[in-house]
């Protein structure tokens, strides 16, 4: 008779369920870094800022759920925050990091929409480039102060220029074919979602020319009866091009 063999199960290492995420806030606003995890063995937790232990204070506090609260944020708080979880039995460590930056938006457009005149039925392209925002701004377009909505004729493409500091954002508005209702004043609005702050570009006016009217005869020439050698004058009045 063979007795079954029993092997002890190895404890699982700590596993993060909600690691810290990057945070962008206005200086003076609170910043919170989560650090939720599961673990089999008892663990200890420590927070680091730029590699050095965070010393709890009135502004920097460890929360009951292992998160770190910085409230209020102050100069010098920007940097990399790391949650380090150490298994007290095996001494194995797991860590996750996130970055704190102070949000801001420049009230600057490097390029704004231009004033142009086009014929009805043609294609219109308008461009704008916002000067920079942290985090990168979102861009919306307005026509006569109303938000431009995309459609089968109206297209908007926005890109973040990550190589610039701070990140600039470029946006293109394309309308094809244009209609008379597309005439108006156009602007770009850059919005920093973290701050709820905006920057507005200069306006560009789009003028749509109506297609030329088809030629038509307003007055047809009339039959004339004249004597030989007399002058005969026929009148014909038309409109259009």
PDB file of C-alpha atoms in Angstrom:
ATOM      1  CA  UNK A   1       0.000   0.000   0.000  1.00  0.00           C
ATOM      2  CA  UNK A   2       1.411   3.317  -1.066  1.00  0.00           C
ATOM      3  CA  UNK A   3       0.739   6.379   1.008  1.00  0.00           C
ATOM      4  CA  UNK A   4       0.039   9.572  -0.953  1.00  0.00           C
ATOM      5  CA  UNK A   5       2.826  12.109  -0.921  1.00  0.00           C
ATOM      6  CA  UNK A   6       2.036  15.622   0.261  1.00  0.00           C
ATOM      7  CA  UNK A   7       4.169  18.517  -0.895  1.00  0.00           C
ATOM      8  CA  UNK A   8       3.843  21.870   0.838  1.00  0.00           C
ATOM      9  CA  UNK A   9       2.603  24.608  -1.479  1.00  0.00           C
ATOM     10  CA  UNK A  10       5.041  27.430  -2.071  1.00  0.00           C
ATOM     11  CA  UNK A  11       3.638  30.784  -0.997  1.00  0.00           C
ATOM     12  CA  UNK A  12       2.795  33.073  -3.878  1.00  0.00           C
ATOM     13  CA  UNK A  13       4.751  36.327  -4.203  1.00  0.00           C
ATOM     14  CA  UNK A  14       2.951  39.598  -3.722  1.00  0.00           C
ATOM     15  CA  UNK A  15       0.928  40.558  -6.793  1.00  0.00           C
ATOM     16  CA  UNK A  16      -0.217  44.111  -7.490  1.00  0.00           C
ATOM     17  CA  UNK A  17      -3.927  44.515  -8.159  1.00  0.00           C
ATOM     18  CA  UNK A  18      -3.944  48.337  -8.292  1.00  0.00           C
ATOM     19  CA  UNK A  19      -0.420  49.672  -8.874  1.00  0.00           C
ATOM     20  CA  UNK A  20       0.296  53.397  -8.593  1.00  0.00           C
ATOM     21  CA  UNK A  21      -0.484  55.515 -11.645  1.00  0.00           C
ATOM     22  CA  UNK A  22       1.093  58.705 -12.949  1.00  0.00           C
ATOM     23  CA  UNK A  23      -0.499  61.842 -11.485  1.00  0.00           C
ATOM     24  CA  UNK A  24      -0.701  65.380 -12.906  1.00  0.00           C
ATOM     25  CA  UNK A  25      -2.194  67.993 -10.586  1.00  0.00           C
ATOM     26  CA  UNK A  26      -1.980  71.708 -10.007  1.00  0.00           C
ATOM     27  CA  UNK A  27       0.629  72.636  -7.407  1.00  0.00           C
ATOM     28  CA  UNK A  28      -1.160  72.831  -4.057  1.00  0.00           C
ATOM     29  CA  UNK A  29      -3.753  70.200  -4.965  1.00  0.00           C
ATOM     30  CA  UNK A  30      -3.652  66.728  -3.343  1.00  0.00           C
ATOM     31  CA  UNK A  31      -1.987  63.790  -5.109  1.00  0.00           C
ATOM     32  CA  UNK A  32      -2.747  60.170  -4.263  1.00  0.00           C
ATOM     33  CA  UNK A  33      -0.831  57.048  -5.254  1.00  0.00           C
ATOM     34  CA  UNK A  34      -2.581  53.690  -4.858  1.00  0.00           C
ATOM     35  CA  UNK A  35      -0.780  50.470  -3.997  1.00  0.00           C
ATOM     36  CA  UNK A  36      -3.157  47.531  -3.667  1.00  0.00           C
ATOM     37  CA  UNK A  37      -1.833  43.971  -3.809  1.00  0.00           C
ATOM     38  CA  UNK A  38      -2.445  40.380  -2.715  1.00  0.00           C
ATOM     39  CA  UNK A  39       0.091  38.292  -0.789  1.00  0.00           C
ATOM     40  CA  UNK A  40       0.232  34.909   0.928  1.00  0.00           C
ATOM     41  CA  UNK A  41       2.920  35.713   3.493  1.00  0.00           C
ATOM     42  CA  UNK A  42       3.076  38.718   5.791  1.00  0.00           C
ATOM     43  CA  UNK A  43       4.556  41.721   3.984  1.00  0.00           C
ATOM     44  CA  UNK A  44       5.899  45.161   4.782  1.00  0.00           C
ATOM     45  CA  UNK A  45       5.437  48.192   2.576  1.00  0.00           C
ATOM     46  CA  UNK A  46       7.526  51.305   2.071  1.00  0.00           C
ATOM     47  CA  UNK A  47       7.262  54.235  -0.290  1.00  0.00           C
ATOM     48  CA  UNK A  48      10.245  55.784  -2.027  1.00  0.00           C
ATOM     49  CA  UNK A  49      10.573  59.136  -3.781  1.00  0.00           C
ATOM     50  CA  UNK A  50      13.333  59.236  -6.370  1.00  0.00           C
ATOM     51  CA  UNK A  51      14.853  56.201  -4.660  1.00  0.00           C
ATOM     52  CA  UNK A  52      14.821  57.547  -1.093  1.00  0.00           C
ATOM     53  CA  UNK A  53      12.327  56.510   1.637  1.00  0.00           C
ATOM     54  CA  UNK A  54       9.368  58.815   2.095  1.00  0.00           C
ATOM     55  CA  UNK A  55       9.261  60.107   5.662  1.00  0.00           C
ATOM     56  CA  UNK A  56       5.622  60.467   6.803  1.00  0.00           C
ATOM     57  CA  UNK A  57       4.656  64.000   7.771  1.00  0.00           C
ATOM     58  CA  UNK A  58       1.617  66.228   7.999  1.00  0.00           C
ATOM     59  CA  UNK A  59       1.609  66.427   4.201  1.00  0.00           C
ATOM     60  CA  UNK A  60       2.821  62.926   3.270  1.00  0.00           C
ATOM     61  CA  UNK A  61       0.768  60.200   4.907  1.00  0.00           C
ATOM     62  CA  UNK A  62       0.439  56.438   4.499  1.00  0.00           C
ATOM     63  CA  UNK A  63      -3.232  55.512   4.172  1.00  0.00           C
ATOM     64  CA  UNK A  64      -4.887  52.398   5.651  1.00  0.00           C
ATOM     65  CA  UNK A  65      -5.091  50.863   2.155  1.00  0.00           C
ATOM     66  CA  UNK A  66      -1.305  51.306   1.632  1.00  0.00           C
ATOM     67  CA  UNK A  67      -1.771  54.298  -0.656  1.00  0.00           C
ATOM     68  CA  UNK A  68       0.353  57.432  -0.266  1.00  0.00           C
ATOM     69  CA  UNK A  69      -1.357  60.804   0.025  1.00  0.00           C
ATOM     70  CA  UNK A  70       0.483  64.062  -0.644  1.00  0.00           C
ATOM     71  CA  UNK A  71      -1.787  66.869   0.527  1.00  0.00           C
ATOM     72  CA  UNK A  72      -1.180  69.595  -0.306  1.00  0.00           C
ATOM     73  CA  UNK A  73       1.500  69.210  -2.951  1.00  0.00           C
ATOM     74  CA  UNK A  74       4.375  71.677  -2.735  1.00  0.00           C
ATOM     75  CA  UNK A  75       7.545  72.593  -4.638  1.00  0.00           C
ATOM     76  CA  UNK A  76       9.922  69.663  -4.618  1.00  0.00           C
ATOM     77  CA  UNK A  77       7.158  67.023  -4.657  1.00  0.00           C
ATOM     78  CA  UNK A  78       7.495  66.309  -8.377  1.00  0.00           C
ATOM     79  CA  UNK A  79       9.326  63.067  -9.066  1.00  0.00           C
ATOM     80  CA  UNK A  80       9.051  59.280  -9.150  1.00  0.00           C
ATOM     81  CA  UNK A  81       7.173  57.519  -6.330  1.00  0.00           C
ATOM     82  CA  UNK A  82       7.722  53.781  -5.814  1.00  0.00           C
ATOM     83  CA  UNK A  83       5.682  51.349  -3.748  1.00  0.00           C
ATOM     84  CA  UNK A  84       7.964  48.542  -2.475  1.00  0.00           C
ATOM     85  CA  UNK A  85       6.353  45.411  -1.013  1.00  0.00           C
ATOM     86  CA  UNK A  86       8.687  43.037   0.872  1.00  0.00           C
ATOM     87  CA  UNK A  87       7.793  39.455   1.801  1.00  0.00           C
ATOM     88  CA  UNK A  88       8.765  39.095   5.473  1.00  0.00           C
ATOM     89  CA  UNK A  89       9.383  35.337   5.110  1.00  0.00           C
ATOM     90  CA  UNK A  90      11.320  35.143   1.829  1.00  0.00           C
ATOM     91  CA  UNK A  91      12.603  38.741   1.752  1.00  0.00           C
ATOM     92  CA  UNK A  92      11.521  38.954  -1.891  1.00  0.00           C
ATOM     93  CA  UNK A  93      10.452  42.400  -3.029  1.00  0.00           C
ATOM     94  CA  UNK A  94       7.977  43.633  -5.630  1.00  0.00           C
ATOM     95  CA  UNK A  95       7.759  47.272  -6.662  1.00  0.00           C
ATOM     96  CA  UNK A  96       5.812  49.588  -8.935  1.00  0.00           C
ATOM     97  CA  UNK A  97       6.487  53.247  -9.728  1.00  0.00           C
ATOM     98  CA  UNK A  98       4.557  56.309 -10.889  1.00  0.00           C
ATOM     99  CA  UNK A  99       5.430  59.928 -11.614  1.00  0.00           C
ATOM    100  CA  UNK A 100       4.015  63.111 -10.089  1.00  0.00           C
ATOM    101  CA  UNK A 101       4.134  66.262 -12.239  1.00  0.00           C
ATOM    102  CA  UNK A 102       2.555  69.660 -11.746  1.00  0.00           C
ATOM    103  CA  UNK A 103      -0.016  70.427 -14.440  1.00  0.00           C
ATOM    104  CA  UNK A 104       0.088  73.662 -16.432  1.00  0.00           C
ATOM    105  CA  UNK A 105      -0.960  75.013 -19.807  1.00  0.00           C
ATOM    106  CA  UNK A 106       0.686  77.740 -21.887  1.00  0.00           C
ATOM    107  CA  UNK A 107      -1.643  80.445 -23.175  1.00  0.00           C
ATOM    108  CA  UNK A 108       0.045  80.235 -26.560  1.00  0.00           C
ATOM    109  CA  UNK A 109      -0.772  78.998 -30.048  1.00  0.00           C
ATOM    110  CA  UNK A 110       2.226  78.678 -32.361  1.00  0.00           C
ATOM    111  CA  UNK A 111      -0.116  78.406 -35.354  1.00  0.00           C
ATOM    112  CA  UNK A 112      -3.757  79.466 -35.657  1.00  0.00           C
ATOM    113  CA  UNK A 113      -6.437  78.988 -38.342  1.00  0.00           C
ATOM    114  CA  UNK A 114      -6.099  81.286 -41.371  1.00  0.00           C
ATOM    115  CA  UNK A 115      -8.700  83.373 -43.173  1.00  0.00           C
ATOM    116  CA  UNK A 116      -9.380  81.895 -46.617  1.00  0.00           C
ATOM    117  CA  UNK A 117     -11.923  82.105 -49.434  1.00  0.00           C
ATOM    118  CA  UNK A 118     -12.842  78.984 -51.407  1.00  0.00           C
ATOM    119  CA  UNK A 119     -15.451  77.929 -53.913  1.00  0.00           C
ATOM    120  CA  UNK A 120     -18.393  75.863 -52.785  1.00  0.00           C
ATOM    121  CA  UNK A 121     -17.687  72.176 -53.323  1.00  0.00           C
ATOM    122  CA  UNK A 122     -13.928  72.415 -52.774  1.00  0.00           C
ATOM    123  CA  UNK A 123     -11.857  71.035 -49.869  1.00  0.00           C
ATOM    124  CA  UNK A 124     -10.797  73.198 -46.917  1.00  0.00           C
ATOM    125  CA  UNK A 125      -7.870  72.429 -44.591  1.00  0.00           C
ATOM    126  CA  UNK A 126      -7.221  74.418 -41.420  1.00  0.00           C
ATOM    127  CA  UNK A 127      -4.385  73.863 -38.918  1.00  0.00           C
ATOM    128  CA  UNK A 128      -3.436  74.903 -35.407  1.00  0.00           C
ATOM    129  CA  UNK A 129      -0.542  74.092 -33.047  1.00  0.00           C
ATOM    130  CA  UNK A 130      -0.806  74.700 -29.300  1.00  0.00           C
ATOM    131  CA  UNK A 131       2.381  75.794 -27.530  1.00  0.00           C
ATOM    132  CA  UNK A 132       2.431  73.175 -24.757  1.00  0.00           C
ATOM    133  CA  UNK A 133       0.654  71.657 -21.764  1.00  0.00           C
ATOM    134  CA  UNK A 134       1.248  69.093 -19.006  1.00  0.00           C
ATOM    135  CA  UNK A 135      -0.496  66.750 -19.382  1.00  0.00           C
ATOM    136  CA  UNK A 136      -0.891  67.253 -23.166  1.00  0.00           C
ATOM    137  CA  UNK A 137      -3.930  69.339 -24.051  1.00  0.00           C
ATOM    138  CA  UNK A 138      -6.970  68.111 -25.917  1.00  0.00           C
ATOM    139  CA  UNK A 139      -8.025  70.190 -28.941  1.00  0.00           C
ATOM    140  CA  UNK A 140     -11.524  71.125 -30.046  1.00  0.00           C
ATOM    141  CA  UNK A 141     -12.617  73.366 -32.929  1.00  0.00           C
ATOM    142  CA  UNK A 142     -15.350  75.988 -32.939  1.00  0.00           C
ATOM    143  CA  UNK A 143     -17.295  77.622 -35.745  1.00  0.00           C
ATOM    144  CA  UNK A 144     -18.859  80.922 -34.665  1.00  0.00           C
ATOM    145  CA  UNK A 145     -18.352  79.779 -31.014  1.00  0.00           C
ATOM    146  CA  UNK A 146     -20.167  76.452 -31.560  1.00  0.00           C
ATOM    147  CA  UNK A 147     -18.240  73.191 -31.216  1.00  0.00           C
ATOM    148  CA  UNK A 148     -17.456  71.605 -34.595  1.00  0.00           C
ATOM    149  CA  UNK A 149     -18.864  68.080 -34.794  1.00  0.00           C
ATOM    150  CA  UNK A 150     -17.262  65.542 -37.119  1.00  0.00           C
ATOM    151  CA  UNK A 151     -19.338  63.988 -39.889  1.00  0.00           C
ATOM    152  CA  UNK A 152     -18.989  62.365 -43.297  1.00  0.00           C
ATOM    153  CA  UNK A 153     -17.740  65.782 -44.559  1.00  0.00           C
ATOM    154  CA  UNK A 154     -15.915  67.089 -41.492  1.00  0.00           C
ATOM    155  CA  UNK A 155     -12.756  65.442 -40.160  1.00  0.00           C
ATOM    156  CA  UNK A 156     -10.502  66.378 -37.217  1.00  0.00           C
ATOM    157  CA  UNK A 157      -7.097  64.799 -36.578  1.00  0.00           C
ATOM    158  CA  UNK A 158      -5.045  65.677 -33.483  1.00  0.00           C
ATOM    159  CA  UNK A 159      -1.513  64.560 -32.589  1.00  0.00           C
ATOM    160  CA  UNK A 160       0.743  65.079 -29.566  1.00  0.00           C
ATOM    161  CA  UNK A 161       4.330  66.126 -30.342  1.00  0.00           C
ATOM    162  CA  UNK A 162       6.029  64.159 -27.554  1.00  0.00           C
ATOM    163  CA  UNK A 163       9.530  65.320 -28.539  1.00  0.00           C
ATOM    164  CA  UNK A 164       8.723  68.902 -27.509  1.00  0.00           C
ATOM    165  CA  UNK A 165       8.973  70.175 -23.937  1.00  0.00           C
ATOM    166  CA  UNK A 166       6.303  70.774 -22.835  1.00  0.00           C
ATOM    167  CA  UNK A 167       4.370  68.519 -25.244  1.00  0.00           C
ATOM    168  CA  UNK A 168       2.780  70.519 -28.055  1.00  0.00           C
ATOM    169  CA  UNK A 169      -0.406  69.432 -29.831  1.00  0.00           C
ATOM    170  CA  UNK A 170      -1.222  69.871 -33.508  1.00  0.00           C
ATOM    171  CA  UNK A 171      -4.705  69.588 -34.968  1.00  0.00           C
ATOM    172  CA  UNK A 172      -6.067  69.539 -38.529  1.00  0.00           C
ATOM    173  CA  UNK A 173      -9.622  70.346 -39.590  1.00  0.00           C
ATOM    174  CA  UNK A 174     -10.686  69.098 -43.023  1.00  0.00           C
ATOM    175  CA  UNK A 175     -14.037  69.866 -44.681  1.00  0.00           C
ATOM    176  CA  UNK A 176     -14.857  68.268 -48.026  1.00  0.00           C
ATOM    177  CA  UNK A 177     -16.875  69.288 -49.900  1.00  0.00           C
ATOM    178  CA  UNK A 178     -17.538  72.682 -48.317  1.00  0.00           C
ATOM    179  CA  UNK A 179     -21.025  74.121 -48.266  1.00  0.00           C
ATOM    180  CA  UNK A 180     -22.378  77.612 -47.673  1.00  0.00           C
ATOM    181  CA  UNK A 181     -23.134  76.674 -44.066  1.00  0.00           C
ATOM    182  CA  UNK A 182     -19.412  76.116 -43.458  1.00  0.00           C
ATOM    183  CA  UNK A 183     -18.727  79.853 -43.733  1.00  0.00           C
ATOM    184  CA  UNK A 184     -17.782  81.459 -40.438  1.00  0.00           C
ATOM    185  CA  UNK A 185     -15.115  82.173 -37.841  1.00  0.00           C
ATOM    186  CA  UNK A 186     -13.017  79.183 -36.734  1.00  0.00           C
ATOM    187  CA  UNK A 187     -10.845  78.806 -33.619  1.00  0.00           C
ATOM    188  CA  UNK A 188      -8.950  76.056 -31.807  1.00  0.00           C
ATOM    189  CA  UNK A 189      -9.454  75.524 -28.064  1.00  0.00           C
ATOM    190  CA  UNK A 190      -6.733  73.690 -26.095  1.00  0.00           C
ATOM    191  CA  UNK A 191      -7.941  72.200 -22.797  1.00  0.00           C
ATOM    192  CA  UNK A 192      -5.814  70.884 -19.933  1.00  0.00           C
ATOM    193  CA  UNK A 193      -8.124  68.258 -18.439  1.00  0.00           C
ATOM    194  CA  UNK A 194      -6.221  68.099 -15.130  1.00  0.00           C
ATOM    195  CA  UNK A 195      -6.682  71.828 -14.533  1.00  0.00           C
ATOM    196  CA  UNK A 196      -9.899  72.483 -16.426  1.00  0.00           C
ATOM    197  CA  UNK A 197      -8.021  75.407 -18.009  1.00  0.00           C
ATOM    198  CA  UNK A 198      -8.126  76.437 -21.669  1.00  0.00           C
ATOM    199  CA  UNK A 199      -6.182  78.426 -24.249  1.00  0.00           C
ATOM    200  CA  UNK A 200      -7.925  79.849 -27.333  1.00  0.00           C
ATOM    201  CA  UNK A 201      -6.312  80.508 -30.718  1.00  0.00           C
ATOM    202  CA  UNK A 202      -6.737  83.492 -32.989  1.00  0.00           C
ATOM    203  CA  UNK A 203      -9.665  83.211 -35.398  1.00  0.00           C
ATOM    204  CA  UNK A 204      -9.592  82.303 -39.053  1.00  0.00           C
ATOM    205  CA  UNK A 205     -12.557  83.188 -41.259  1.00  0.00           C
ATOM    206  CA  UNK A 206     -13.689  80.798 -43.981  1.00  0.00           C
ATOM    207  CA  UNK A 207     -15.659  82.448 -46.797  1.00  0.00           C
ATOM    208  CA  UNK A 208     -17.484  80.223 -49.286  1.00  0.00           C
ATOM    209  CA  UNK A 209     -18.106  81.556 -52.800  1.00  0.00           C
ATOM    210  CA  UNK A 210     -21.329  80.376 -54.381  1.00  0.00           C
ATOM    211  CA  UNK A 211     -20.918  78.710 -57.786  1.00  0.00           C
ATOM    212  CA  UNK A 212     -21.488  81.094 -60.709  1.00  0.00           C
ATOM    213  CA  UNK A 213     -25.010  81.152 -62.064  1.00  0.00           C
ATOM    214  CA  UNK A 214     -25.565  79.373 -65.360  1.00  0.00           C
ATOM    215  CA  UNK A 215     -25.971  81.812 -68.260  1.00  0.00           C
ATOM    216  CA  UNK A 216     -29.524  82.567 -69.263  1.00  0.00           C
ATOM    217  CA  UNK A 217     -31.195  84.798 -71.862  1.00  0.00           C
ATOM    218  CA  UNK A 218     -33.237  87.563 -70.289  1.00  0.00           C
ATOM    219  CA  UNK A 219     -34.253  89.229 -73.557  1.00  0.00           C
ATOM    220  CA  UNK A 220     -34.255  87.495 -76.902  1.00  0.00           C
ATOM    221  CA  UNK A 221     -33.683  89.408 -80.130  1.00  0.00           C
ATOM    222  CA  UNK A 222     -36.859  90.281 -82.014  1.00  0.00           C
ATOM    223  CA  UNK A 223     -37.630  90.032 -85.704  1.00  0.00           C
ATOM    224  CA  UNK A 224     -37.099  93.267 -87.609  1.00  0.00           C
ATOM    225  CA  UNK A 225     -38.359  94.572 -90.932  1.00  0.00           C
ATOM    226  CA  UNK A 226     -36.213  97.325 -92.402  1.00  0.00           C
ATOM    227  CA  UNK A 227     -35.688  98.846 -95.827  1.00  0.00           C
ATOM    228  CA  UNK A 228     -32.683  97.867 -97.846  1.00  0.00           C
ATOM    229  CA  UNK A 229     -29.506  99.719 -96.853  1.00  0.00           C
ATOM    230  CA  UNK A 230     -30.943 100.640 -93.421  1.00  0.00           C
ATOM    231  CA  UNK A 231     -29.222  99.573 -90.176  1.00  0.00           C
ATOM    232  CA  UNK A 232     -30.785  96.680 -88.265  1.00  0.00           C
ATOM    233  CA  UNK A 233     -30.078  96.405 -84.504  1.00  0.00           C
ATOM    234  CA  UNK A 234     -30.842  93.243 -82.568  1.00  0.00           C
ATOM    235  CA  UNK A 235     -30.875  93.330 -78.764  1.00  0.00           C
ATOM    236  CA  UNK A 236     -29.969  90.308 -76.607  1.00  0.00           C
ATOM    237  CA  UNK A 237     -29.705  90.563 -72.787  1.00  0.00           C
ATOM    238  CA  UNK A 238     -28.160  87.693 -70.788  1.00  0.00           C
ATOM    239  CA  UNK A 239     -27.147  86.934 -67.176  1.00  0.00           C
ATOM    240  CA  UNK A 240     -24.654  84.596 -65.528  1.00  0.00           C
ATOM    241  CA  UNK A 241     -21.146  83.587 -66.559  1.00  0.00           C
TER     242      UNK A 241
END
